[in-house]
Coordinates of C-alpha atoms and ligand atoms in Angstrom, one line a residue:
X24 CA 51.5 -108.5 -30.6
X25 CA 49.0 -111.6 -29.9
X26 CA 46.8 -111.5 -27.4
X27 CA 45.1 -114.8 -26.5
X28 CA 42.5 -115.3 -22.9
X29 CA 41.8 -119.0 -24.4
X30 CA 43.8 -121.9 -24.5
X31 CA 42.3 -122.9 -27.4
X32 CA 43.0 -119.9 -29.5
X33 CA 46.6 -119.9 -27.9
X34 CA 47.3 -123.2 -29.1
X35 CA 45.8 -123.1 -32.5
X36 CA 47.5 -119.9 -33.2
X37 CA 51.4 -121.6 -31.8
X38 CA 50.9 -124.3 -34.0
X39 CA 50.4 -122.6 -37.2
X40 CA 53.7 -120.7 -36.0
X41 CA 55.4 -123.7 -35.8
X42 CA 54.0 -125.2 -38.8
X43 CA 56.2 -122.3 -40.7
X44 CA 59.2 -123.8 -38.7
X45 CA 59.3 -120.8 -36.5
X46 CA 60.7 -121.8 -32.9
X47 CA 58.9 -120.4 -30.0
X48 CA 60.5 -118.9 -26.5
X49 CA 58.5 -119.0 -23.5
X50 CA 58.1 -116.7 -20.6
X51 CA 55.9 -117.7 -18.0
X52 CA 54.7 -115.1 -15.2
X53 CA 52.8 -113.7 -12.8
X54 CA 52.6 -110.2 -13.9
X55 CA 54.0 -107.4 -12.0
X56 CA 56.7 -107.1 -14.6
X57 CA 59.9 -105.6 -13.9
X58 CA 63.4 -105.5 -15.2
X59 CA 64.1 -109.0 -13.9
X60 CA 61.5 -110.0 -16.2
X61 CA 62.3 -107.9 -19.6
X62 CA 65.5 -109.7 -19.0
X63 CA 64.0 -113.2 -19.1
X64 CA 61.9 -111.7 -22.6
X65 CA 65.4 -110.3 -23.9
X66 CA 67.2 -113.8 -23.6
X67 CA 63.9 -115.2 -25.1
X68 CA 63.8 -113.0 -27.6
X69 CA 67.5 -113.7 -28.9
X70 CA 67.3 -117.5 -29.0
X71 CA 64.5 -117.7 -30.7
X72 CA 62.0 -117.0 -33.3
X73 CA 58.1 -116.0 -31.5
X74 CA 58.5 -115.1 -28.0
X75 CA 55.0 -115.9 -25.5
X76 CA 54.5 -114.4 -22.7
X77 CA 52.2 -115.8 -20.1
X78 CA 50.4 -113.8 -17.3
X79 CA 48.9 -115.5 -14.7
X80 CA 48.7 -115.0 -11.1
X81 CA 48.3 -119.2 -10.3
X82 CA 46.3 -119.7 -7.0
X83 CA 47.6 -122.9 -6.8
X84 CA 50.8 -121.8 -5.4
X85 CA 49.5 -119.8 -2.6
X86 CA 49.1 -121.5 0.6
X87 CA 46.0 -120.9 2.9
X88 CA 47.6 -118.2 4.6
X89 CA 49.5 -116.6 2.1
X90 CA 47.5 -113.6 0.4
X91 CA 46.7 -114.3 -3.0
X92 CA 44.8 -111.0 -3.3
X93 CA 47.5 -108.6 -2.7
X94 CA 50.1 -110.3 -5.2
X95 CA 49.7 -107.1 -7.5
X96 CA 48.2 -106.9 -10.6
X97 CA 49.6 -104.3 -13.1
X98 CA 48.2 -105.5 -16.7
X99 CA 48.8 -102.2 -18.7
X100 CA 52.0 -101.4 -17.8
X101 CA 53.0 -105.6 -18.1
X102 CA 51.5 -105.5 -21.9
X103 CA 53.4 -102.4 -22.7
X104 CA 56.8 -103.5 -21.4
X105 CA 55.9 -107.1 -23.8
X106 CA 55.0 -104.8 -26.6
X107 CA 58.1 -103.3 -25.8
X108 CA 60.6 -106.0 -25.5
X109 CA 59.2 -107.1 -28.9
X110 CA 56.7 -110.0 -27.7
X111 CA 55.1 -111.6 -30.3
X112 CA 52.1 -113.3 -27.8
X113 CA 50.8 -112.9 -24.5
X114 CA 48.3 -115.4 -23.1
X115 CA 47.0 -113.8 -20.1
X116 CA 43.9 -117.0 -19.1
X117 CA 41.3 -116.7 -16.0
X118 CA 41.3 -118.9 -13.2
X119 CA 38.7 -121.2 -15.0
X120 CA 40.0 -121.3 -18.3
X121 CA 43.0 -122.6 -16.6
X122 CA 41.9 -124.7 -14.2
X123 CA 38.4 -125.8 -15.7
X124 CA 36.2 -127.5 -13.1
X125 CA 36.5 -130.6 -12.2
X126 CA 40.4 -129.9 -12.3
X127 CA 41.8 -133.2 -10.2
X128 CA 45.2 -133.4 -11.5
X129 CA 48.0 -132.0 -9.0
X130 CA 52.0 -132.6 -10.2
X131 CA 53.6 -133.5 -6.3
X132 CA 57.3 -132.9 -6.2
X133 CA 59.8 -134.9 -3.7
X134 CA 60.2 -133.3 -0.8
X135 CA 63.7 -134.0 -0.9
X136 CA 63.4 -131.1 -3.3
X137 CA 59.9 -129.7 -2.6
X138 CA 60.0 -129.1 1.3
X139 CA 62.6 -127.4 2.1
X140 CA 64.3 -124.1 1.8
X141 CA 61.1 -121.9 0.8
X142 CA 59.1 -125.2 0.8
X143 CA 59.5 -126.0 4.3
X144 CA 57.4 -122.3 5.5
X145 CA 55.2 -122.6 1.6
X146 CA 53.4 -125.9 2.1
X147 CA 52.3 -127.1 -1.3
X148 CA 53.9 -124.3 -3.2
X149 CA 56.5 -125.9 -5.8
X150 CA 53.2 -128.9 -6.0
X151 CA 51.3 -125.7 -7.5
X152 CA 54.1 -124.2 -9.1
X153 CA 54.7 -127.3 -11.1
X154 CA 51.0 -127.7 -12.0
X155 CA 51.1 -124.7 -13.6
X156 CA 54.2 -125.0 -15.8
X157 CA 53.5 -128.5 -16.9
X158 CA 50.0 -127.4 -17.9
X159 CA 51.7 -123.9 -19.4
X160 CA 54.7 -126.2 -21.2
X161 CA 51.7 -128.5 -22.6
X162 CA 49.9 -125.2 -24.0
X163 CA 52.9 -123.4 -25.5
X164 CA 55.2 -126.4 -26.0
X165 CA 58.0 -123.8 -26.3
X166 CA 61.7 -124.8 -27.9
X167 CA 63.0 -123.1 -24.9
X168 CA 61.1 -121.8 -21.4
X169 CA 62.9 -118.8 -19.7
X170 CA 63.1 -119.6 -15.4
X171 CA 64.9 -116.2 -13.4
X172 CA 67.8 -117.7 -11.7
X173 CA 66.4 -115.7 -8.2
X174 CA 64.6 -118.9 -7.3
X175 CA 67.0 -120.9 -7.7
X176 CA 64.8 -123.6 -6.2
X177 CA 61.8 -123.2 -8.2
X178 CA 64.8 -123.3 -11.5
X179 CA 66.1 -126.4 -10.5
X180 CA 62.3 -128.4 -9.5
X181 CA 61.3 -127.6 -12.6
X182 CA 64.5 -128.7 -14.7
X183 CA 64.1 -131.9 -12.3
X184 CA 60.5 -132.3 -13.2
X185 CA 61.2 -131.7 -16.8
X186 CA 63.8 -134.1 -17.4
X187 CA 62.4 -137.1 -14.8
X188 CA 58.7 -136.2 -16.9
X189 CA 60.6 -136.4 -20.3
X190 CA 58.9 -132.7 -21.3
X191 CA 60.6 -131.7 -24.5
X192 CA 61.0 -128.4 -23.7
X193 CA 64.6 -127.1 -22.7
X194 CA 64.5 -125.1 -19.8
X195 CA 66.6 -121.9 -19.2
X196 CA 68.2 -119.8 -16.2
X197 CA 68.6 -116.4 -16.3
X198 CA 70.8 -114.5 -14.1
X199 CA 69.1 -112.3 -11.6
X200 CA 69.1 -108.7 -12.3
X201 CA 70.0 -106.5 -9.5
X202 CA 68.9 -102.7 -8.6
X203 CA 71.0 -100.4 -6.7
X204 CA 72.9 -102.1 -3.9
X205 CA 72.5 -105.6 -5.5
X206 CA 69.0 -105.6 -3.8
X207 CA 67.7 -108.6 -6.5
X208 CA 64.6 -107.1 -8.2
X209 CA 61.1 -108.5 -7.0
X210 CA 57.3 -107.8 -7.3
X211 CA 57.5 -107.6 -4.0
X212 CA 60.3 -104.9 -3.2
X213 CA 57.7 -102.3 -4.4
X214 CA 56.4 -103.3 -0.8
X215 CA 59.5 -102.2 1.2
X216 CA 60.0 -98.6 2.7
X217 CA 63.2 -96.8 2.4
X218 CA 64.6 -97.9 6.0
X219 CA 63.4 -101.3 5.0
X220 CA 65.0 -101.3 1.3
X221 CA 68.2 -100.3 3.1
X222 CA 68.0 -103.0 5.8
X223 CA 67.3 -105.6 2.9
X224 CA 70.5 -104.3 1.2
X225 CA 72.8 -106.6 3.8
X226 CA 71.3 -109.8 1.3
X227 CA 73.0 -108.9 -1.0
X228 CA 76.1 -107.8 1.0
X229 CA 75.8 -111.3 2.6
X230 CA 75.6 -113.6 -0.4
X231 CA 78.7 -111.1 -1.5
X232 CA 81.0 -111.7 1.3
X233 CA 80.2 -115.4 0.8
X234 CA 81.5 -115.2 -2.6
X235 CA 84.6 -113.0 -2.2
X236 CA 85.8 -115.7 0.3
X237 CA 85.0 -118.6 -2.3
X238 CA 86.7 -117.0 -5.4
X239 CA 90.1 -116.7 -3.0
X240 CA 89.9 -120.2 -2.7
X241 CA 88.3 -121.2 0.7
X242 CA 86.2 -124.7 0.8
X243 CA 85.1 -124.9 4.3
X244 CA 81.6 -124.5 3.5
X245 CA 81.4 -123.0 7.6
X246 CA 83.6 -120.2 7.2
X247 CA 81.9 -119.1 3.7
X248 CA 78.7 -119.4 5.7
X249 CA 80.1 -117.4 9.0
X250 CA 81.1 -114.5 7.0
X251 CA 78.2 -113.7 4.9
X252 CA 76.1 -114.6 8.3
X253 CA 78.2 -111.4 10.2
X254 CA 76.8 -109.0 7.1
X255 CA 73.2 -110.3 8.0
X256 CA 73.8 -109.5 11.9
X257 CA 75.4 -106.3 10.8
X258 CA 72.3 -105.3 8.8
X259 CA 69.7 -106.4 11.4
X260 CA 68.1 -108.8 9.2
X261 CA 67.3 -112.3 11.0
X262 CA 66.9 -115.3 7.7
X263 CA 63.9 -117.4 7.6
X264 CA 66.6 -119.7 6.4
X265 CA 69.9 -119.7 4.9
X266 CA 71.8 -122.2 3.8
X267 CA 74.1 -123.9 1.4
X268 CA 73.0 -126.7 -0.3
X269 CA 73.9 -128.7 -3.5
X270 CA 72.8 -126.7 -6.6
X271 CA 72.3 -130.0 -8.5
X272 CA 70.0 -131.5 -5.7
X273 CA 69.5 -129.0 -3.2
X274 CA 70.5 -131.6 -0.6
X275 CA 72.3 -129.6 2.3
X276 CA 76.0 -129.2 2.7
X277 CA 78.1 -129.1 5.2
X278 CA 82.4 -129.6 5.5
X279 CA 84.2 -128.7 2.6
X280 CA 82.8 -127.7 -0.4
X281 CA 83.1 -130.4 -3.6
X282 CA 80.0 -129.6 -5.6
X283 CA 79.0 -126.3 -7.2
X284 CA 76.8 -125.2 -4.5
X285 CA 73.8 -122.5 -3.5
X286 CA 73.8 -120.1 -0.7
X287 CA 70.0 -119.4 -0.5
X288 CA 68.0 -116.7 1.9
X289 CA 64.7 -116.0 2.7
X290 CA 64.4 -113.5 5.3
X291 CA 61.1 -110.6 6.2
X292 CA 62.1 -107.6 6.1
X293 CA 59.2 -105.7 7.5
X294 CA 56.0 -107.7 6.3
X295 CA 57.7 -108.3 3.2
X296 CA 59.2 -111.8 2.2
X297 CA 62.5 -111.6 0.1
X298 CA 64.6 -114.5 -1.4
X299 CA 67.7 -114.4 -2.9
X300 CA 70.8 -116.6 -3.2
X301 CA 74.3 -116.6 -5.1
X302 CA 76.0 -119.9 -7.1
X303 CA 79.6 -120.6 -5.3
X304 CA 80.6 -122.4 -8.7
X305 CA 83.8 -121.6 -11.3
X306 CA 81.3 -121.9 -14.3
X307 CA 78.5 -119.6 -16.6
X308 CA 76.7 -117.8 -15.8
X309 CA 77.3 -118.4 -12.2
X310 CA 80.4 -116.6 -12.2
X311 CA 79.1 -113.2 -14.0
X312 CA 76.5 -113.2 -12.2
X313 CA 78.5 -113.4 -8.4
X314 CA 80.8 -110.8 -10.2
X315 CA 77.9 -108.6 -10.6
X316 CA 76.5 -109.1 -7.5
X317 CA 79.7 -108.1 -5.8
X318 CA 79.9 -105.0 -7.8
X319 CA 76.3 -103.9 -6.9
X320 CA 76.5 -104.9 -3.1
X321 CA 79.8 -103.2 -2.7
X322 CA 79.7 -99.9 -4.5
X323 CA 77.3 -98.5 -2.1
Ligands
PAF456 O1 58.1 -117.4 -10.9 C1 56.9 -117.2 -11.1 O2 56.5 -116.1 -11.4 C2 55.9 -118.3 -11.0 O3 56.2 -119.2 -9.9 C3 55.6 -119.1 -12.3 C4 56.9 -119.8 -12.8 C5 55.2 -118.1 -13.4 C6 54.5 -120.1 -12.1 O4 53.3 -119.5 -11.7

């Protein structure tokens, strides 16, 4: 396994790779790695030749108040669950390297897309999201780049962005891997007590109920929503937001359902922020991954 700090050296060593015809996966994170992520570097891994890895906690995506400094940082056990999964490079850059100063360029996304749902309480986030993965894209220029399915919003920004931008990268979702109870697996549930990981389990028991009632047929969008709402008051967890909205332009829904749609949570449980959200759609992967989810959330 590759390990590059320099964009330089990254970029000199990719395009000898490709030179030999090889295609190249890409995996962009922020570290922390879990199983959520080996699964991104697994589907990586199988469609193509080289697989990179990026680490790289990006400051740009974390609003004033939002605490950049406790995102955790776990670079040994990251580099052995890459050396793992078979990674071929990891490019794990500083701040400056990636951002070299003066750095005045700043992609803005639509807020039509960009301010709501998690963008409406993360002011600027998906702006510095998007900086990122344009500048990573430009760096790797991967065949394919590997987006978790568990922010659904961030997945479809930067498939917008990609397409509207004319990047020729293709970019990928990857079903969200759940732990016990369907709890979706985060960097951030490592946060959450055991009262607190057992309140957060009525997310996933929400976004299932929703579900179960689409797959028997039902369209009105405010009876999928009421039921998986009655789970949440069950569990004592009140949302930040929650919502269905269009999963091909996240504009909001309401009446019956004609599109294949997104039921998308935030909600704190304790300090800890958690997102989730399930696909209400008759198509792949959506449908595998709602049929897991309702096994998980149910077999409690
Ligand atoms: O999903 C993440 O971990 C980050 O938002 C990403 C895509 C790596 C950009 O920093």
């Amino acid at each position: 396994m590759e390990f590059f700090t320099n964009r330089k050296d990254l970029k000199s060593h990719l395009s000898a790779l490709r030179s030999q015809g090889k295609s190249v996966g890409f995996v962009p994170t922020m570290g922390a790695l879990h199983e959520g992520h080996g699964k991104l570097l697994e589907v990586a891994k199988s469609q193509n030749e080289v697989t990179v890895l990026s680490i790289f906690v990006n400051p740009k995506q974390f609003a004033p108040n939002e605490d950049l400094a406790r995102y955790p940082r776990t670079l040994d056990s990251d580099m052995e669950l890459a050396r793992r999964l078979g990674c071929g490079v990891v490019f794990c850059p500083t701040v400056d390297e990636m951002y070299p100063q003066p750095f005045l360029t700043q992609v803005r996304v639509d807020p039509k897309m960009g301010g709501v749902l998690c963008g409406q309480y993360r002011a600027g986030h998906f702006d510095g999201v998007c900086t990122v993965v344009l500048l990573l894209l430009n760096l790797v220029s991967p065949n394919r780049a590997y987006f978790g399915l568990k922010d659904f919003q961030q997945f479809s920004i930067i498939q917008k962005i990609v397409s509207d931008l004319g990047h020729p990268s293709e970019v990928v979702g990857v079903p969200t891997v759940r732990g016990k109870g369907g709890l979706a697996l985060s960097s951030r549930n490592r946060f959450l007590s055991e009262s607190e990981f057992e309140k957060a389990l009525c997310i996933p028991r929400a976004l299932a109920a929703a579900f179960h009632l689409f797959e028997k047929g039902e369209k009105q969008i405010s009876l999928i929503f009421e039921a998986a709402q009655k789970e949440l008051m069950l569990g004592g967890v009140e949302p930040q937001y929650f919502e269905m909205r269009d999963a091909s332009n996240l504009e909001l829904l309401s009446g019956q359902m004609e599109s294949k749609a997104v039921l998308a949570i935030a909600a704190y449980v304790g300090s800890t922020r958690l997102i989730d959200n399930v696909v209400l759609a008759h198509e792949e992967p959506y449908v595998s991954a709602a049929l897991d989810l309702v096994r998980k959330a149910t077999n409690v």
